[in-house]
PDB file of C-alpha atoms in Angstrom:
ATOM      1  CA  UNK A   1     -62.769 -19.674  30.245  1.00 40.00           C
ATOM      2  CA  UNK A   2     -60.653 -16.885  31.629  1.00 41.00           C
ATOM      3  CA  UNK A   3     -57.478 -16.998  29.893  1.00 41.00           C
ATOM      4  CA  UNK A   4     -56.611 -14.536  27.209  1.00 41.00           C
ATOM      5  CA  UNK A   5     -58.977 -12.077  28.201  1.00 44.00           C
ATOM      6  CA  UNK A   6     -57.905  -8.768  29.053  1.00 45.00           C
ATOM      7  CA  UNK A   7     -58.375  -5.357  30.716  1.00 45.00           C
ATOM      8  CA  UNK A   8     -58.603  -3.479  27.652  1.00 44.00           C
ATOM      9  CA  UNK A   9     -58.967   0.537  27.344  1.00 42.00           C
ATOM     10  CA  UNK A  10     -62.447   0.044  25.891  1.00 45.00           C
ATOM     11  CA  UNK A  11     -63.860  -1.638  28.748  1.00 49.00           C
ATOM     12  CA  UNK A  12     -61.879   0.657  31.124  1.00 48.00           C
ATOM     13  CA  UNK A  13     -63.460   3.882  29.445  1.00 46.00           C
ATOM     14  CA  UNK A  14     -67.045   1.859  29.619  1.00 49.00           C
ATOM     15  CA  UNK A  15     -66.654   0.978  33.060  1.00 52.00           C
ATOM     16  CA  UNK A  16     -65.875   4.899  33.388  1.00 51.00           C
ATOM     17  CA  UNK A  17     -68.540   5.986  32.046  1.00 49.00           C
ATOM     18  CA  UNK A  18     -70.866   3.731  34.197  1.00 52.00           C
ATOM     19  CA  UNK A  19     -69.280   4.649  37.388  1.00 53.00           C
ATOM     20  CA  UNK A  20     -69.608   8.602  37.115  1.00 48.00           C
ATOM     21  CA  UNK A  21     -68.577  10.756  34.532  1.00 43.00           C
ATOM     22  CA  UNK A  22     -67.064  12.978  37.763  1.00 43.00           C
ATOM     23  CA  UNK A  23     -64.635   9.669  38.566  1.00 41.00           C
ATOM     24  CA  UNK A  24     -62.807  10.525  34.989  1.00 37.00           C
ATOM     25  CA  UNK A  25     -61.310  14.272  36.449  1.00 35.00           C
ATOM     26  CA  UNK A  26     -59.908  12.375  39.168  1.00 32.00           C
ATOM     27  CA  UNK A  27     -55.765  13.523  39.372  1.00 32.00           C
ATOM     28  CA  UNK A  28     -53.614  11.003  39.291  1.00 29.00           C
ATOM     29  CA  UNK A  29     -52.975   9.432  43.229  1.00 31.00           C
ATOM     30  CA  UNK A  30     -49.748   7.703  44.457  1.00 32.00           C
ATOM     31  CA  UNK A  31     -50.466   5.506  47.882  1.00 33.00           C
ATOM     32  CA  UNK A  32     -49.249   3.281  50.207  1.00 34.00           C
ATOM     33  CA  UNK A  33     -51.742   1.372  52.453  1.00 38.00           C
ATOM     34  CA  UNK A  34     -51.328  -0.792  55.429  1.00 40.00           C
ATOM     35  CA  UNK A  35     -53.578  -3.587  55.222  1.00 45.00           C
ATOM     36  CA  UNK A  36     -53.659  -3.563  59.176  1.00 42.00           C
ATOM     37  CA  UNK A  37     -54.765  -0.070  59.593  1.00 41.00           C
ATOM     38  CA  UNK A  38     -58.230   1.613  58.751  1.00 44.00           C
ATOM     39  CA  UNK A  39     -58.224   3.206  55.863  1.00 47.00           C
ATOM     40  CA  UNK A  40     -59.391   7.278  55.511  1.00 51.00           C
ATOM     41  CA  UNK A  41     -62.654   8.303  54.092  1.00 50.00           C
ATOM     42  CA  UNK A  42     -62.408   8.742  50.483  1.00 49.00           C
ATOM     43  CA  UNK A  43     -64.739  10.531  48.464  1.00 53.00           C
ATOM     44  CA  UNK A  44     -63.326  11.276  45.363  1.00 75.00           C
ATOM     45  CA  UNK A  45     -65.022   8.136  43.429  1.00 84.00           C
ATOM     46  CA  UNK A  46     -66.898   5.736  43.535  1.00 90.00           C
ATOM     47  CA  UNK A  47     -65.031   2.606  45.134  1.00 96.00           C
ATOM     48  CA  UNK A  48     -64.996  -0.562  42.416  1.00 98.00           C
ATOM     49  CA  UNK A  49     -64.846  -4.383  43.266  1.00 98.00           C
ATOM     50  CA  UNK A  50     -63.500  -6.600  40.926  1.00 98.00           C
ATOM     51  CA  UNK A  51     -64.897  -9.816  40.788  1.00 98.00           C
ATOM     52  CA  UNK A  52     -63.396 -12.737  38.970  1.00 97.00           C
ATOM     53  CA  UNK A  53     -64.704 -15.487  36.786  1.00 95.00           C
ATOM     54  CA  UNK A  54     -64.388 -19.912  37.340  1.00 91.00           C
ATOM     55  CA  UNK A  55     -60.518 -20.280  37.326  1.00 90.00           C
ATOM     56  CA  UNK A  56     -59.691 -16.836  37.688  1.00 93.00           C
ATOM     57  CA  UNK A  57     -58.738 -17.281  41.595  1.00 96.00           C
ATOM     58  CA  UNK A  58     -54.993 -17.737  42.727  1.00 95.00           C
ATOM     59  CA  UNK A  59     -55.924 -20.583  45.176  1.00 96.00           C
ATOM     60  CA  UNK A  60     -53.358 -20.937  48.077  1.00 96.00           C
ATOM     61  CA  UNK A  61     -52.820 -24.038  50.492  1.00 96.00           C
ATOM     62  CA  UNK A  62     -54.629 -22.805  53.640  1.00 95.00           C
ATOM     63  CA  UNK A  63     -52.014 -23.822  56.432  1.00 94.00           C
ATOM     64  CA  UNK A  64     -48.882 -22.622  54.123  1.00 95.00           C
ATOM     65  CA  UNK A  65     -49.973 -20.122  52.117  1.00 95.00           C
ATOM     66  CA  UNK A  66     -48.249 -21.679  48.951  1.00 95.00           C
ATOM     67  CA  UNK A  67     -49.925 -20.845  45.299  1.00 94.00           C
ATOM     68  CA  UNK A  68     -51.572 -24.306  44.326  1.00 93.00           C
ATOM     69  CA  UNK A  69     -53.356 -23.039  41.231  1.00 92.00           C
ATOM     70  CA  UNK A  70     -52.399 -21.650  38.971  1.00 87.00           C
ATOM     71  CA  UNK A  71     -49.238 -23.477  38.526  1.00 87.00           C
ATOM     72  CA  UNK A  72     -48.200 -23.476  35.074  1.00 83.00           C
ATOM     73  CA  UNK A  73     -45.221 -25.559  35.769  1.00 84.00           C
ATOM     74  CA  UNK A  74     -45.622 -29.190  37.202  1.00 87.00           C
ATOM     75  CA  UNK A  75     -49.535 -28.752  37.126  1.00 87.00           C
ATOM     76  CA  UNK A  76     -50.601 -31.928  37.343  1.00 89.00           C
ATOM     77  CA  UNK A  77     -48.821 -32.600  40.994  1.00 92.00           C
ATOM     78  CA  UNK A  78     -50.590 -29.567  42.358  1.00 92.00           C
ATOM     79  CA  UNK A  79     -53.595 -29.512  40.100  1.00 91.00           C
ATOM     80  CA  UNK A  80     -54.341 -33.575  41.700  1.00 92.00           C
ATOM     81  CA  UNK A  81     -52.616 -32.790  44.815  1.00 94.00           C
ATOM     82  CA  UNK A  82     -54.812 -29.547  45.833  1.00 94.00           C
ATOM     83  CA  UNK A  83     -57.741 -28.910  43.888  1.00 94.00           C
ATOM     84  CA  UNK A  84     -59.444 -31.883  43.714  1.00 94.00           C
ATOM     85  CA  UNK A  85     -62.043 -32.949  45.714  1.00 95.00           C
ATOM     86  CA  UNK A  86     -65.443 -34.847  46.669  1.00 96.00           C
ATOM     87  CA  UNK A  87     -68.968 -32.857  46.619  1.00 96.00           C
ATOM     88  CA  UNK A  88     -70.606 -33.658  50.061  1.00 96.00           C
ATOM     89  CA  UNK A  89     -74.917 -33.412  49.323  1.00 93.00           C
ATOM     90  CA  UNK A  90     -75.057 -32.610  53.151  1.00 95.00           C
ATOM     91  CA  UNK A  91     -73.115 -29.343  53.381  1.00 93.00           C
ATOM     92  CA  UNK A  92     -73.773 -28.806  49.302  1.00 93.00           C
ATOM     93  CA  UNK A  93     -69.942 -27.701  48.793  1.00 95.00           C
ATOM     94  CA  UNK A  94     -66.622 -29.608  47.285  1.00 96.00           C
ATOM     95  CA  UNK A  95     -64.706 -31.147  50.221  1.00 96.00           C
ATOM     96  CA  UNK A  96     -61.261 -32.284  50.329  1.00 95.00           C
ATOM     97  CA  UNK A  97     -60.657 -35.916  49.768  1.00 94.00           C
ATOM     98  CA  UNK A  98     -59.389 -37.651  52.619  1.00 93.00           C
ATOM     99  CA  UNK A  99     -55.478 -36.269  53.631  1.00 92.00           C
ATOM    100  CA  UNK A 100     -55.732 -34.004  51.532  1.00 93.00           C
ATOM    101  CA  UNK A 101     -54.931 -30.039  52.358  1.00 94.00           C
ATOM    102  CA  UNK A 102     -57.698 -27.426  52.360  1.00 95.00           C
ATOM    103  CA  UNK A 103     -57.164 -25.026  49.644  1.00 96.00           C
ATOM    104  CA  UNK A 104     -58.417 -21.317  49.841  1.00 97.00           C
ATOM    105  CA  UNK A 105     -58.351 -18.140  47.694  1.00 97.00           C
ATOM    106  CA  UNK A 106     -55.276 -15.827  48.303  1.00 96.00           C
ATOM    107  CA  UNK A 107     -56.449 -12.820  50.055  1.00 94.00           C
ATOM    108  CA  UNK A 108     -53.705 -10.767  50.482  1.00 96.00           C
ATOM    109  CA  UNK A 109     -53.546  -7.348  48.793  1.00 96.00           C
ATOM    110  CA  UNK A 110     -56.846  -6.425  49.350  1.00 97.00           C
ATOM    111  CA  UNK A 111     -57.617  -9.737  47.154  1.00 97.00           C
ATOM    112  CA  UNK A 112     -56.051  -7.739  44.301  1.00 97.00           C
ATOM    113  CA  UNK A 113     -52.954 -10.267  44.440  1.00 96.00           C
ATOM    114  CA  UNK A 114     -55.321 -13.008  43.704  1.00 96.00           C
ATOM    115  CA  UNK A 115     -56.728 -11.848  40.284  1.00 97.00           C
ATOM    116  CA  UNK A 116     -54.057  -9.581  39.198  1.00 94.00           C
ATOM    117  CA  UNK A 117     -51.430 -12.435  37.096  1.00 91.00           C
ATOM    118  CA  UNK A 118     -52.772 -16.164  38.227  1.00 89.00           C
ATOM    119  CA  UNK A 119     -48.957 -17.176  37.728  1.00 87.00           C
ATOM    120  CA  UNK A 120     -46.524 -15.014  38.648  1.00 84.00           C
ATOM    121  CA  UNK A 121     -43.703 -17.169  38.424  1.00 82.00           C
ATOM    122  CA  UNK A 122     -44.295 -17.151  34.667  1.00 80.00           C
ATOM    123  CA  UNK A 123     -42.582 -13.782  32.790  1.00 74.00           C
ATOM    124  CA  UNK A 124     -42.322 -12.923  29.121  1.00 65.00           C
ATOM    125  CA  UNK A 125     -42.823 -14.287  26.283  1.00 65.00           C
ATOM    126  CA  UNK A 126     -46.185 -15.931  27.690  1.00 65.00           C
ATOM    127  CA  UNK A 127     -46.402 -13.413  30.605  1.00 58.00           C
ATOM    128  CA  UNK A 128     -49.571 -12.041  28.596  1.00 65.00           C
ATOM    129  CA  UNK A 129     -51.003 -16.103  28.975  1.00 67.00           C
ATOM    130  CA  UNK A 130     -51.719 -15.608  32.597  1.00 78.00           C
ATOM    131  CA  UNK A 131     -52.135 -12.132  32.840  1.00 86.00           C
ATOM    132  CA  UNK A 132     -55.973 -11.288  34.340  1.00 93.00           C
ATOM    133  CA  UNK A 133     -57.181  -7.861  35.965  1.00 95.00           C
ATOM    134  CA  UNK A 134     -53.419  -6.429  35.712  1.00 93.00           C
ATOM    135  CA  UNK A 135     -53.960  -4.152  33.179  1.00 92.00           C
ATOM    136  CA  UNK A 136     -57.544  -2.877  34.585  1.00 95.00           C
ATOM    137  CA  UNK A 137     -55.844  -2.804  38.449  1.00 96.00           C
ATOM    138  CA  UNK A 138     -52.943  -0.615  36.646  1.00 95.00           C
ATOM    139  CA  UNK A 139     -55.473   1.696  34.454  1.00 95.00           C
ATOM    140  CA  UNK A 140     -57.527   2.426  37.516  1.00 95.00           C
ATOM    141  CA  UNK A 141     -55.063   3.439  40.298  1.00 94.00           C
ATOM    142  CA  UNK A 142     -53.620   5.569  37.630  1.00 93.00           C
ATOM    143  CA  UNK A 143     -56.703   7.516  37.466  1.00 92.00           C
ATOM    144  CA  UNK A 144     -57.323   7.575  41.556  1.00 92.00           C
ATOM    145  CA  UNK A 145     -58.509   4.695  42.805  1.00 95.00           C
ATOM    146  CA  UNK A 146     -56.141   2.933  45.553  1.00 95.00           C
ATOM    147  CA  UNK A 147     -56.032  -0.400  46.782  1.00 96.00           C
ATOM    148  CA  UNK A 148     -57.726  -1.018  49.974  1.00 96.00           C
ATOM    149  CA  UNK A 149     -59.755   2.317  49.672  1.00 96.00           C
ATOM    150  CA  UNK A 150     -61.401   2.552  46.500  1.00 97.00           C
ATOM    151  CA  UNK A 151     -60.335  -0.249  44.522  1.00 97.00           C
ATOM    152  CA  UNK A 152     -60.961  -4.232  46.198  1.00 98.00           C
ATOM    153  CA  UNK A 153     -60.423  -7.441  44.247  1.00 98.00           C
ATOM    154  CA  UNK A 154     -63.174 -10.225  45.376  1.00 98.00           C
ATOM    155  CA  UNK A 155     -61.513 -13.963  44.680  1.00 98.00           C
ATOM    156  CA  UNK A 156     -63.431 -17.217  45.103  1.00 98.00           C
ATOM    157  CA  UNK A 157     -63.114 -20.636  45.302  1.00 97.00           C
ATOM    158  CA  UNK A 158     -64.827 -21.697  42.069  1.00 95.00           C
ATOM    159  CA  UNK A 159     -65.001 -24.944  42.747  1.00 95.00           C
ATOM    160  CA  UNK A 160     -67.828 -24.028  45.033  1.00 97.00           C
ATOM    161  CA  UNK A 161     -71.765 -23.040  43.863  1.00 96.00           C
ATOM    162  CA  UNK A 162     -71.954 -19.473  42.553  1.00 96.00           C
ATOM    163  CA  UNK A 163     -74.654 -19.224  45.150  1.00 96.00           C
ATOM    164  CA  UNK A 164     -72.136 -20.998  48.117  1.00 97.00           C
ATOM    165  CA  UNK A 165     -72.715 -19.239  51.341  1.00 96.00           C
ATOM    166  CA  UNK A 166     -68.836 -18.200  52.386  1.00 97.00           C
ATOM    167  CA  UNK A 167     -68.697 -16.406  48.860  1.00 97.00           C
ATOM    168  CA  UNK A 168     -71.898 -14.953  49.507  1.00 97.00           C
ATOM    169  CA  UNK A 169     -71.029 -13.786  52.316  1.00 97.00           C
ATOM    170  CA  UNK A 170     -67.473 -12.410  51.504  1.00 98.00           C
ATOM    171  CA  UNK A 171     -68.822 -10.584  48.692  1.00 98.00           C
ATOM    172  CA  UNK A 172     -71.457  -8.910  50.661  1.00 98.00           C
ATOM    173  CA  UNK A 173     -68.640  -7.901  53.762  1.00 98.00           C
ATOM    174  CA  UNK A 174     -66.357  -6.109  50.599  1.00 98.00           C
ATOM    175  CA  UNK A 175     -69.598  -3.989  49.462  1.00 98.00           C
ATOM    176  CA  UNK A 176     -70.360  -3.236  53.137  1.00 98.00           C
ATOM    177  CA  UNK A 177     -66.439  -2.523  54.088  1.00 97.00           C
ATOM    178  CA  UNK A 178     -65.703  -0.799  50.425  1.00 97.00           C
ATOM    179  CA  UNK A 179     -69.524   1.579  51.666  1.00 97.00           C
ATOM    180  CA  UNK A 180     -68.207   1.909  54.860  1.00 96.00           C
ATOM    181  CA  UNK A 181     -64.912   3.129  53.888  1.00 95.00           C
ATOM    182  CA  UNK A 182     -65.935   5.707  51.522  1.00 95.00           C
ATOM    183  CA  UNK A 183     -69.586   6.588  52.077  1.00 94.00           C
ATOM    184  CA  UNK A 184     -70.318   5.807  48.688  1.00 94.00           C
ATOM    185  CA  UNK A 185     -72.192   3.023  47.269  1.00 96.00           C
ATOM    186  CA  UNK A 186     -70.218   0.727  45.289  1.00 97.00           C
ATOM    187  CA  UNK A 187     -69.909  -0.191  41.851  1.00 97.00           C
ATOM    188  CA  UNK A 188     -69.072  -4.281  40.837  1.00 97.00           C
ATOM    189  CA  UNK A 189     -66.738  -5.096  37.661  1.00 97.00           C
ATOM    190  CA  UNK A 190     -67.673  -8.513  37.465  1.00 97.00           C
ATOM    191  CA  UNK A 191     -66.519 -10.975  34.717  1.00 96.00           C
ATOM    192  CA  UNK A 192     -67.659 -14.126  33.127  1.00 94.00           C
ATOM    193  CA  UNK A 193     -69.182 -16.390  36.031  1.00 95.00           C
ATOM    194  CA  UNK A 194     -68.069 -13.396  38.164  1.00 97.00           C
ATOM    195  CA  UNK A 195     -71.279 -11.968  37.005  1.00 97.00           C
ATOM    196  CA  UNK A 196     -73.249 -14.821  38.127  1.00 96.00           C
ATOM    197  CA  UNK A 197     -72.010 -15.150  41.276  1.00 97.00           C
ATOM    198  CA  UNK A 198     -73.136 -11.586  41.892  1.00 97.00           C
ATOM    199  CA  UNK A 199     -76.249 -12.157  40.077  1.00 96.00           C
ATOM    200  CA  UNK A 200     -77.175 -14.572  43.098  1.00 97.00           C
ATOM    201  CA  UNK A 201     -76.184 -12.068  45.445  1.00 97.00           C
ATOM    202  CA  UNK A 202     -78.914  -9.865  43.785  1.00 96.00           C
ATOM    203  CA  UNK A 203     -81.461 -12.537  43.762  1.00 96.00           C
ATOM    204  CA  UNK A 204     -81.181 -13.556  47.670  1.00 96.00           C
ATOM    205  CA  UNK A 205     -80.110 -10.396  49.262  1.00 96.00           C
ATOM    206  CA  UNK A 206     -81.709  -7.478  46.709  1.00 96.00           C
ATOM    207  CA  UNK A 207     -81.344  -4.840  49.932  1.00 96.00           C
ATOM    208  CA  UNK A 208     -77.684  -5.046  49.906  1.00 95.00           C
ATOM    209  CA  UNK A 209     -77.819  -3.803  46.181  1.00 94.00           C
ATOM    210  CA  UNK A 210     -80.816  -1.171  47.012  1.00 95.00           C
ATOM    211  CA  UNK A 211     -78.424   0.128  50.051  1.00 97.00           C
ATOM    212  CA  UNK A 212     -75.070  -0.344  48.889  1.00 97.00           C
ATOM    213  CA  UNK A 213     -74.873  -0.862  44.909  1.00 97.00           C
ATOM    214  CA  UNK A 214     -74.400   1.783  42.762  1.00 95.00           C
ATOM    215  CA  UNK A 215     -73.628   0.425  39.527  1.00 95.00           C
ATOM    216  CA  UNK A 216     -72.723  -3.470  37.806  1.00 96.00           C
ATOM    217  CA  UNK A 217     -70.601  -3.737  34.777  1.00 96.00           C
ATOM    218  CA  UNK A 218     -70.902  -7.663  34.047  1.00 95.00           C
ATOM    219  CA  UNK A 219     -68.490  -8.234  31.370  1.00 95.00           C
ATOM    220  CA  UNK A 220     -68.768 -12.070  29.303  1.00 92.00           C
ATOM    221  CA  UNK A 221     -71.324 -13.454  31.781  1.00 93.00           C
ATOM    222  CA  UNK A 222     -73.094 -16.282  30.293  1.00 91.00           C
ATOM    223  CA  UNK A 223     -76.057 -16.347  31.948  1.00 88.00           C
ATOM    224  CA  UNK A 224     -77.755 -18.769  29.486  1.00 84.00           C
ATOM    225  CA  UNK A 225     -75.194 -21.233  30.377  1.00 84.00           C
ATOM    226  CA  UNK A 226     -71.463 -21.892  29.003  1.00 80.00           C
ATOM    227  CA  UNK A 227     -72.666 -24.689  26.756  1.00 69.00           C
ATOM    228  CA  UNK A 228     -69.584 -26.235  23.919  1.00 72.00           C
ATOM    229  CA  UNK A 229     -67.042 -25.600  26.946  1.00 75.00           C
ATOM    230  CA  UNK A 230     -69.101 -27.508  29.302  1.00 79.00           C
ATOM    231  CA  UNK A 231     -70.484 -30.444  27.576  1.00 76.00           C
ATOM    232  CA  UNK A 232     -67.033 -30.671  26.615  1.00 77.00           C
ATOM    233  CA  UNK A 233     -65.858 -30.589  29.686  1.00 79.00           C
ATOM    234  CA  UNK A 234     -67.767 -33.328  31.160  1.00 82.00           C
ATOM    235  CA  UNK A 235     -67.346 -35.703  27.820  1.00 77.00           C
ATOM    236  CA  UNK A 236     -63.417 -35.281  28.072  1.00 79.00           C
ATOM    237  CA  UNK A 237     -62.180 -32.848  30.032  1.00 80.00           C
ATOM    238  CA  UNK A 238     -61.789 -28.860  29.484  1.00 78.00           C
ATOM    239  CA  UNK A 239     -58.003 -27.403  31.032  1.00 74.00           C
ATOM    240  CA  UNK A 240     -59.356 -23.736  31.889  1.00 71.00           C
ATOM    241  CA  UNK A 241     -57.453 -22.559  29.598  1.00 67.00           C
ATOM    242  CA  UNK A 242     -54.175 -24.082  31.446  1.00 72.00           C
ATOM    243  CA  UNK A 243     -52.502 -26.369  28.755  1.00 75.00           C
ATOM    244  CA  UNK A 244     -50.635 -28.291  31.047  1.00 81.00           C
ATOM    245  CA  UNK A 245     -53.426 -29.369  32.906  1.00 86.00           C
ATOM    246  CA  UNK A 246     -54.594 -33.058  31.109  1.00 87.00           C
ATOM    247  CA  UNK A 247     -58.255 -32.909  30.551  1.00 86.00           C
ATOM    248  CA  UNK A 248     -58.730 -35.922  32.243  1.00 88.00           C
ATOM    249  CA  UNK A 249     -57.342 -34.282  35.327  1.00 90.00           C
ATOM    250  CA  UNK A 250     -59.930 -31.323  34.372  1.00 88.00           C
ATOM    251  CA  UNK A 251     -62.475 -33.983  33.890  1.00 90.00           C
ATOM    252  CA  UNK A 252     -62.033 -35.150  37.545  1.00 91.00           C
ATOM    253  CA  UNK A 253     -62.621 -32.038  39.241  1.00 90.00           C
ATOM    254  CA  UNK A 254     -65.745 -30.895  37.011  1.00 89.00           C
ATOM    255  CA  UNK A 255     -67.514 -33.792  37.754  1.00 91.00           C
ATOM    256  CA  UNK A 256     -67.380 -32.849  41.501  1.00 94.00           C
ATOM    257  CA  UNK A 257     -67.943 -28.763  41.480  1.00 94.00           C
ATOM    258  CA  UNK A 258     -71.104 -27.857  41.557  1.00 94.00           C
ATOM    259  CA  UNK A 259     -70.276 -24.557  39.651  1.00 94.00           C
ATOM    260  CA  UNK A 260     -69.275 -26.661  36.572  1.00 91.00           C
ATOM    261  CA  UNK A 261     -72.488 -27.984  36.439  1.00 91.00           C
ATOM    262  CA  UNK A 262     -73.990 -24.285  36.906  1.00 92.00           C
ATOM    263  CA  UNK A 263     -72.434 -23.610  33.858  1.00 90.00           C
ATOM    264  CA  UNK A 264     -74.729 -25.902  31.577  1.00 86.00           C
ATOM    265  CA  UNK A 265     -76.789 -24.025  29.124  1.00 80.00           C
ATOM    266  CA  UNK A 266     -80.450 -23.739  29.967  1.00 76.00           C
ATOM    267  CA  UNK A 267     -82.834 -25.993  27.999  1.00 74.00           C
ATOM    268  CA  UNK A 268     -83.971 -23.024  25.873  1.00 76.00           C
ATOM    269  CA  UNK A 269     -80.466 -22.142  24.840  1.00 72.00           C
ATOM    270  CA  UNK A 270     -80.360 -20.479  21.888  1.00 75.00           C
ATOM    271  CA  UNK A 271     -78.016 -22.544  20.216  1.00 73.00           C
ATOM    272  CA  UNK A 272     -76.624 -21.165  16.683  1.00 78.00           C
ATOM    273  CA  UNK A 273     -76.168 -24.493  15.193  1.00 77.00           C
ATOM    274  CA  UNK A 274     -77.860 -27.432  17.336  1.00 76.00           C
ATOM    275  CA  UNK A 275     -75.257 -29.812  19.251  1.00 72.00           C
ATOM    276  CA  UNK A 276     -75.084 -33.254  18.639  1.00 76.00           C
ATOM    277  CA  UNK A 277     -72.991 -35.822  19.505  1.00 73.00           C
ATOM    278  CA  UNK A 278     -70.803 -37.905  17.177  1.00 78.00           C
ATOM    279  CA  UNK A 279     -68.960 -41.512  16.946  1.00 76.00           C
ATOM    280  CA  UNK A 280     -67.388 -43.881  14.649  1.00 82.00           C
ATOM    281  CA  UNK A 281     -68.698 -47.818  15.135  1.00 82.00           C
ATOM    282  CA  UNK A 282     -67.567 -49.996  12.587  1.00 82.00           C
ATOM    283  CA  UNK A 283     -66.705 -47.673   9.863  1.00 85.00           C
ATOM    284  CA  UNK A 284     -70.108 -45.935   9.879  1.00 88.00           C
ATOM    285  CA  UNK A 285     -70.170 -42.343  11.726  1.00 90.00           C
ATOM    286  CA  UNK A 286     -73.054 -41.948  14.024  1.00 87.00           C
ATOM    287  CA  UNK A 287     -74.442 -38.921  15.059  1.00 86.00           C
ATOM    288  CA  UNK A 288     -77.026 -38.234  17.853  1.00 79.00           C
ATOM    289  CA  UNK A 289     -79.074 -35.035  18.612  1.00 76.00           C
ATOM    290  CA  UNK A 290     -78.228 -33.422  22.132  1.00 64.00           C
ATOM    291  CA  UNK A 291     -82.095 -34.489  23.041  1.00 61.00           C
ATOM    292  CA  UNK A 292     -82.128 -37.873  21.388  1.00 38.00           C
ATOM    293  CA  UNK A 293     -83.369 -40.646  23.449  1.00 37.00           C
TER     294      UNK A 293
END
């Protein structure tokens, strides 16, 4: 779902022109920030938040801080170990099972860190496998925009419901910090159920967009619904993109995240070749429209 895409120069020089033609004289800037200390008024551009699609989180063990996904190498132990779970209908989230360790987004760099490269520990030849938002992170502080000022990354757990409260309500404290910083409404670079978190925003807080939005770039958002992925991930299992995940270990987490099953396509999807569903019994193949009874 996330894997393989890139920050290419095309969407950069979109996302350019969407956010102010006045943001493309920028010079270029060179700065250090301390995360600690308040950052300086900048007025320059307009700040950006990125904002990541399902997978695209580095997801850290809450009590150590140590990456738990991705892991590229030995996934299954952490993949079982730390990001399963068991959706509770009372609090209407994905809980821990029993023993096991709570498992949060990274935050660190601004939340940059978390969507820059999901596994760092993994370099060249397959570097480019696991790269995310690098390229766009590099592009834009290049042209002025500096981390912790201008530029904030916005990582979730997305396990969760695009419309969870604690995402909610830590995307709606980076538009009001990233506002309150610069003076400047904010724009969102939002990708593939990136944009529908942020589409729920919209829908249960419009004011915060009236006040505080200036522009959304939603890039691959499929707001009609994910459909081949997700049917196939609940029939046997879809890795993410990770291929040493087992899609029966995939399998066991979807059918307990409520954002998985956000993904389904709507029932007016507009399919370009109708799904169906297909078996061998006995020799003879049988085949079974998606809304066969």
């Amino acid at each position: 779902v996330m894997f393989r895409w890139r920050a290419s120069s095309a969407w950069f020089l979109f996302i350019l022109a969407v956010v102010g033609e006045e943001a493309c004289a920028v010079p270029l800037v060179k700065a250090s920030v301390d995360e600690t200390a308040a950052a300086s008024p900048v007025s320059k551009v307009s700040p950006i938040i990125l904002v990541p699609g399902i997978g695209g989180s580095v997801m850290v063990e809450r009590r150590t801080g140590m990456r738990v996904w991705i892991r590229f190498y030995e996934a299954t132990f952490y993949f079982q170990r730390f990001m399963w779970g068991k959706y509770n209908s009372t609090t209407e989230s994905m809980e821990p099972l029993p023993g096991q360790p709570n498992t949060i987004p990274l935050l660190s760099g601004f939340g940059l860190d978390a969507i820059r490269n999901l596994d760092p520990d993994v370099k060249w030849p397959i570097y480019d496998y696991l790269v995310y938002f690098d390229g766009m992170i590099k592009v834009l502080e290049q042209q002025g925009w500096v981390a912790g000022q201008t530029l904030f990354g916005a990582p979730w757990d997305f396990r969760q419901s695009m419309c969870w409260k604690p995402t909610l309500d830590m995307l709606t404290d980076k538009i009001l910090n990233a506002y309150n910083i610069n003076k400047w409404k904010v724009s969102l670079v939002t990708h593939s159920m990136g944009g529908l978190v942020t589409k729920c925003l919209l829908a249960k807080h419009p004011d915060i967009f009236e006040q505080y939005v200036e522009a959304w770039v939603s890039i691959a958002t499929p707001h009609q619904g994910s459909a081949g992925k997700i049917l196939l991930e609940f029939l046997q299992g879809y890795n993410l993109g990770n291929i040493n995940v087992k899609p029966e270990d995939a399998k066991s987490l979807s059918l307990e995240a409520p954002s998985v099953y956000e993904l389904l396509p709507q029932e007016n999807y507009a399919w370009k070749e109708p799904p169906y569903t297909a078996m061998n019994m006995g020799g003879q193949r049988l085949v079974f429209a998606v809304d066969s009874t």
